[in-house]
Short mmCIF file of C-alpha atoms and ligand atoms in Angstrom, two decimals:
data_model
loop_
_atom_site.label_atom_id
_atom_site.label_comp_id
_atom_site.label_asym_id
_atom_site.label_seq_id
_atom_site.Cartn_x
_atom_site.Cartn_y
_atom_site.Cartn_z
CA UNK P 236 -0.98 0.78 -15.41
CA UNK P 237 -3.20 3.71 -15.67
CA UNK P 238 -3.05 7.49 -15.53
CA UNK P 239 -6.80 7.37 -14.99
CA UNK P 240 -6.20 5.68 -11.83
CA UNK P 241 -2.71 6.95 -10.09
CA UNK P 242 -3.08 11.29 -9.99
CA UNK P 243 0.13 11.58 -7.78
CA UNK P 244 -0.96 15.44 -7.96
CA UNK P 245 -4.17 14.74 -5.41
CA UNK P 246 -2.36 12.17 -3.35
CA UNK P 247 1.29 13.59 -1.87
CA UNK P 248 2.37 16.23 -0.16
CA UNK P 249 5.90 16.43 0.24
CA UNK P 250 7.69 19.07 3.18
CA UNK P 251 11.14 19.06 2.54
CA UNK P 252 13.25 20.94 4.72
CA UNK P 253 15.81 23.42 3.74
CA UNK P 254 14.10 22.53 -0.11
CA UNK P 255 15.95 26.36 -1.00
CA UNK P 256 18.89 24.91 -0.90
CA UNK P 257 18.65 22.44 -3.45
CA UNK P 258 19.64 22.12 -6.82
CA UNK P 259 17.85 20.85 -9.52
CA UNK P 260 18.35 19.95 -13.23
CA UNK P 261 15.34 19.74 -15.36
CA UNK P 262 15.90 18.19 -18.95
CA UNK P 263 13.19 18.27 -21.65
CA UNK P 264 13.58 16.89 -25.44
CA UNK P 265 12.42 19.04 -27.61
CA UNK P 266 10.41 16.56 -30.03
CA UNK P 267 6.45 16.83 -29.69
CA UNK P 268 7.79 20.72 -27.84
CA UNK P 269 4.01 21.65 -28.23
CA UNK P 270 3.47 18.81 -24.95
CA UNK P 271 7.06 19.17 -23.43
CA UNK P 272 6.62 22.46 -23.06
CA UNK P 273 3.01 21.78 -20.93
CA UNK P 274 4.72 19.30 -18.41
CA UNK P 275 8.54 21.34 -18.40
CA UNK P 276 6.05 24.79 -17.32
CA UNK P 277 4.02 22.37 -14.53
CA UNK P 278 7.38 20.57 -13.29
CA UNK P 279 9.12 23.95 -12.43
CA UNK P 280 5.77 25.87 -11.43
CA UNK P 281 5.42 22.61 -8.30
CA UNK P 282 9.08 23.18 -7.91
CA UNK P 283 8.89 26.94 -7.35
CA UNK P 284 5.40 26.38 -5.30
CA UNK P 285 7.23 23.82 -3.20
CA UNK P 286 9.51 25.84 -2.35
CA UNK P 287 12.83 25.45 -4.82
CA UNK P 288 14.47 28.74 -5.63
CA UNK P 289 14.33 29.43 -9.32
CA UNK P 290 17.77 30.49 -9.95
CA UNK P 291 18.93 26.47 -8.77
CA UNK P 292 16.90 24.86 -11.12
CA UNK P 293 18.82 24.54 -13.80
CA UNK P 294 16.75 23.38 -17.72
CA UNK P 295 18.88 22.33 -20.20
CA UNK P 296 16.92 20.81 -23.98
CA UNK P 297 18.29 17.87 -25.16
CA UNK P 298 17.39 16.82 -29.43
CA UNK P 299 14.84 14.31 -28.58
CA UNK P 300 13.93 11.72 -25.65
CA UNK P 301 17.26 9.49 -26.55
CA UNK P 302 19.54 12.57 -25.78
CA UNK P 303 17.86 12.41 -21.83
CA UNK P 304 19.94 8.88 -21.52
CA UNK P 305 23.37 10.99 -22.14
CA UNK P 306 21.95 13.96 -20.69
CA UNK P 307 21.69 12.72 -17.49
CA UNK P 308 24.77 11.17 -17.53
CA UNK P 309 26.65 14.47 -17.79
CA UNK P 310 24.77 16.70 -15.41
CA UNK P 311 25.45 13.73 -12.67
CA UNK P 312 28.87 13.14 -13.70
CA UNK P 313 29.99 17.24 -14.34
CA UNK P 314 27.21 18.57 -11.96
CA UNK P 315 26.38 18.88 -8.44
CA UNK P 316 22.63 18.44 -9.07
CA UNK P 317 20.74 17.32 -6.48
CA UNK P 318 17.80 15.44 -8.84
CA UNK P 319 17.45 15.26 -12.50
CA UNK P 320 13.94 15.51 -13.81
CA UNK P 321 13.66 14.29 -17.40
CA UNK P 322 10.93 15.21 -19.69
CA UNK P 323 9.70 13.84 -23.18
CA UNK P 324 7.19 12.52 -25.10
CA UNK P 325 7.20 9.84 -27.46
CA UNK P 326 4.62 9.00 -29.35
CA UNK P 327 3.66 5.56 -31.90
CA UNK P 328 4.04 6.64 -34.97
CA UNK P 329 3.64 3.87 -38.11
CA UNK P 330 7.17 2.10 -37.42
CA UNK P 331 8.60 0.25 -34.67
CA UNK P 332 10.78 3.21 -34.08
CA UNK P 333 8.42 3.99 -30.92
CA UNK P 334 9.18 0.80 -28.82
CA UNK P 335 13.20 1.39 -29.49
CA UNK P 336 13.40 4.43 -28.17
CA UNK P 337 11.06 3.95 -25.48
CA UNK P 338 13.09 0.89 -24.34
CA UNK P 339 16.28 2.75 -24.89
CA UNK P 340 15.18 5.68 -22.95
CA UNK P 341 13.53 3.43 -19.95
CA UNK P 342 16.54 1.33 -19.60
CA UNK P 343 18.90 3.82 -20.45
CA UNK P 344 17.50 5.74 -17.07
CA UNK P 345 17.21 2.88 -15.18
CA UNK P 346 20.66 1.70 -15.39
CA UNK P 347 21.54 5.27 -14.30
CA UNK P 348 19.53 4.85 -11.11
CA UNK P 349 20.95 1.52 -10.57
CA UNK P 350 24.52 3.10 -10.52
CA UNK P 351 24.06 6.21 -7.92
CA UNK P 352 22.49 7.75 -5.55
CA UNK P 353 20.85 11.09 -6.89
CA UNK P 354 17.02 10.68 -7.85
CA UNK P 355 16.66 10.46 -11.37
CA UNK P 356 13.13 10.88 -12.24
CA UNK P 357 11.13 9.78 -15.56
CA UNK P 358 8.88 12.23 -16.58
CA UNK P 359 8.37 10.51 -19.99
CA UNK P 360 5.74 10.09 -21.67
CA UNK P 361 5.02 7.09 -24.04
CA UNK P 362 1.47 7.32 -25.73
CA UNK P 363 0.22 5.94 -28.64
CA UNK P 364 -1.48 9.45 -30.00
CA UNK P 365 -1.42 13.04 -29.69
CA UNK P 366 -4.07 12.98 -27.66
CA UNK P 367 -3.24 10.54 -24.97
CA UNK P 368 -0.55 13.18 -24.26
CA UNK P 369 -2.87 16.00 -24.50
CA UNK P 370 -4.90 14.37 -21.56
CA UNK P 371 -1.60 13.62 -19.56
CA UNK P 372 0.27 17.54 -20.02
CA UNK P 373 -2.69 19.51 -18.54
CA UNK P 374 -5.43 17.67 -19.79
CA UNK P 375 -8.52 15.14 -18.07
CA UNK P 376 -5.65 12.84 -16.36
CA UNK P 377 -3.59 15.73 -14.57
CA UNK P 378 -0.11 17.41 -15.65
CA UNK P 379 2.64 14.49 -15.42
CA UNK P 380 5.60 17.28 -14.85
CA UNK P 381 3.48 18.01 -12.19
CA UNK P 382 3.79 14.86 -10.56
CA UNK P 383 7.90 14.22 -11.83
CA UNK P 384 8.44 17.33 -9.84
CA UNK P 385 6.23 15.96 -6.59
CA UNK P 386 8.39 12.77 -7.00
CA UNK P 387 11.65 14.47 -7.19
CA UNK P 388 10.57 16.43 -4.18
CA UNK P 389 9.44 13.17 -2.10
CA UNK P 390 12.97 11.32 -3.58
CA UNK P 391 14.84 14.02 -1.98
CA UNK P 392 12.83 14.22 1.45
CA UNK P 393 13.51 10.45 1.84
CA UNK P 394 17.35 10.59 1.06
CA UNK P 395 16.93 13.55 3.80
CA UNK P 396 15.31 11.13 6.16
CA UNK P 397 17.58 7.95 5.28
CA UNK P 398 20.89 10.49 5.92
CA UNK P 399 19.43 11.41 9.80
CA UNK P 400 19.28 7.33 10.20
CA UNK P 401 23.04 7.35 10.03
N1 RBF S 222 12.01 11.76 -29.90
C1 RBF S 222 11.03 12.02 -29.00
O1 RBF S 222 11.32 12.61 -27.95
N2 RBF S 222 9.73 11.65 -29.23
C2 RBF S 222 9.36 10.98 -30.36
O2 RBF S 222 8.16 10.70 -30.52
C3 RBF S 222 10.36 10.68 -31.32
N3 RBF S 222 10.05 9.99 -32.43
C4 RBF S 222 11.03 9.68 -33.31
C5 RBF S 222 10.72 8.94 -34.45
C6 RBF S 222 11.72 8.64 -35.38
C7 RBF S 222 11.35 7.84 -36.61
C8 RBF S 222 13.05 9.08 -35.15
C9 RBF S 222 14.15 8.76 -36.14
C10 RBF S 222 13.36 9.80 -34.02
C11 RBF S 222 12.36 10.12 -33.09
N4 RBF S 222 12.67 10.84 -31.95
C12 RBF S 222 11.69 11.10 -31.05
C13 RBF S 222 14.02 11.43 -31.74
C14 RBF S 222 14.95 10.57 -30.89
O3 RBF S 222 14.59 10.67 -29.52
C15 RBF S 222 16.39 11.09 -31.04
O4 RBF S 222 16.44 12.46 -30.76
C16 RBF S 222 16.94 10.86 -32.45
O5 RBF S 222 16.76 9.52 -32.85
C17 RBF S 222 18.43 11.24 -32.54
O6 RBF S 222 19.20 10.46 -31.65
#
């Protein structure tokens, strides 16, 4: 799977209707803040270009990308969020630290999608330099809070669409 190949920023265009009304909850670790800050600015600029009010989108920083597990637990369970947008960045470092928190995080968030109904999206990156996440916050392969806020957007469009089915 490659950035250099999927730019979700070129390819969708999402028109959600009544999009004001919706609430959003946008949480960003604050490790490696120099690139969470690049994709948290990108994630709310598409939300605010697409449409979302500014005053119901709601950031909250969590410690690092573990916390967004526990994070998004509470603003689902205390909240009446309408899509949680997590951002981090991990990135190797020399111990096998990397791989536990990247398959805490990803399974952590999965097993939260599994249980409800509200899009939880992964806006999480997982690199093995500095670099790599230089090229994916702004850089040659596009702005990836960018593209968690186009998927949040197209998540809630199709629970719009599945709810006029019933
Ligand atoms: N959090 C991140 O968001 N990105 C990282 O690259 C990252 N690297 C870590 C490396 C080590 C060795 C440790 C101990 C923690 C790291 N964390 C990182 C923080 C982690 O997500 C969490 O905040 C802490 O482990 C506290 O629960």
């Amino acid at each position: 799977m490659s950035s250099a190949d999927q730019n979700l920023t070129s390819a969708v265009s999402v028109e959600i209707p009544d999009v004001d009304q919706f609430h959003f909850t946008v949480l960003v670790a604050k490790w490696n803040r120099e690139i969470t800050a690049q994709l948290e600015k990108a994630c709310i600029d598409r939300l605010v270009a697409s449409g979302a009010r500014l005053r119901n989108i709601r950031i909250h920083y969590v410690p690092g990308a573990w916390e967004l597990i526990s994070a998004t637990s509470m603003a689902l369970d205390i909240t009446t969020t309408n899509a949680v947008i997590c951002i981090g960045c991990v990135i190797r470092g020399e111990t096998p630290h990397f791989d536990y928190i990247c398959q805490g995080v990803t399974n952590g968030l999965a097993a939260i999608c599994a249980r409800q109904n509200i899009p939880v999206i992964y806006g999480v990156l997982t690199v093995d330099s500095k670099q790599q996440a230089l090229d994916r916050c702004g850089g040659k392969y596009g702005n990836k809070g960018d593209e968690a806020a186009l998927t949040a957007l197209e998540m809630m469009a199709l629970g719009n669409a599945l709810s006029e089915e019933l």
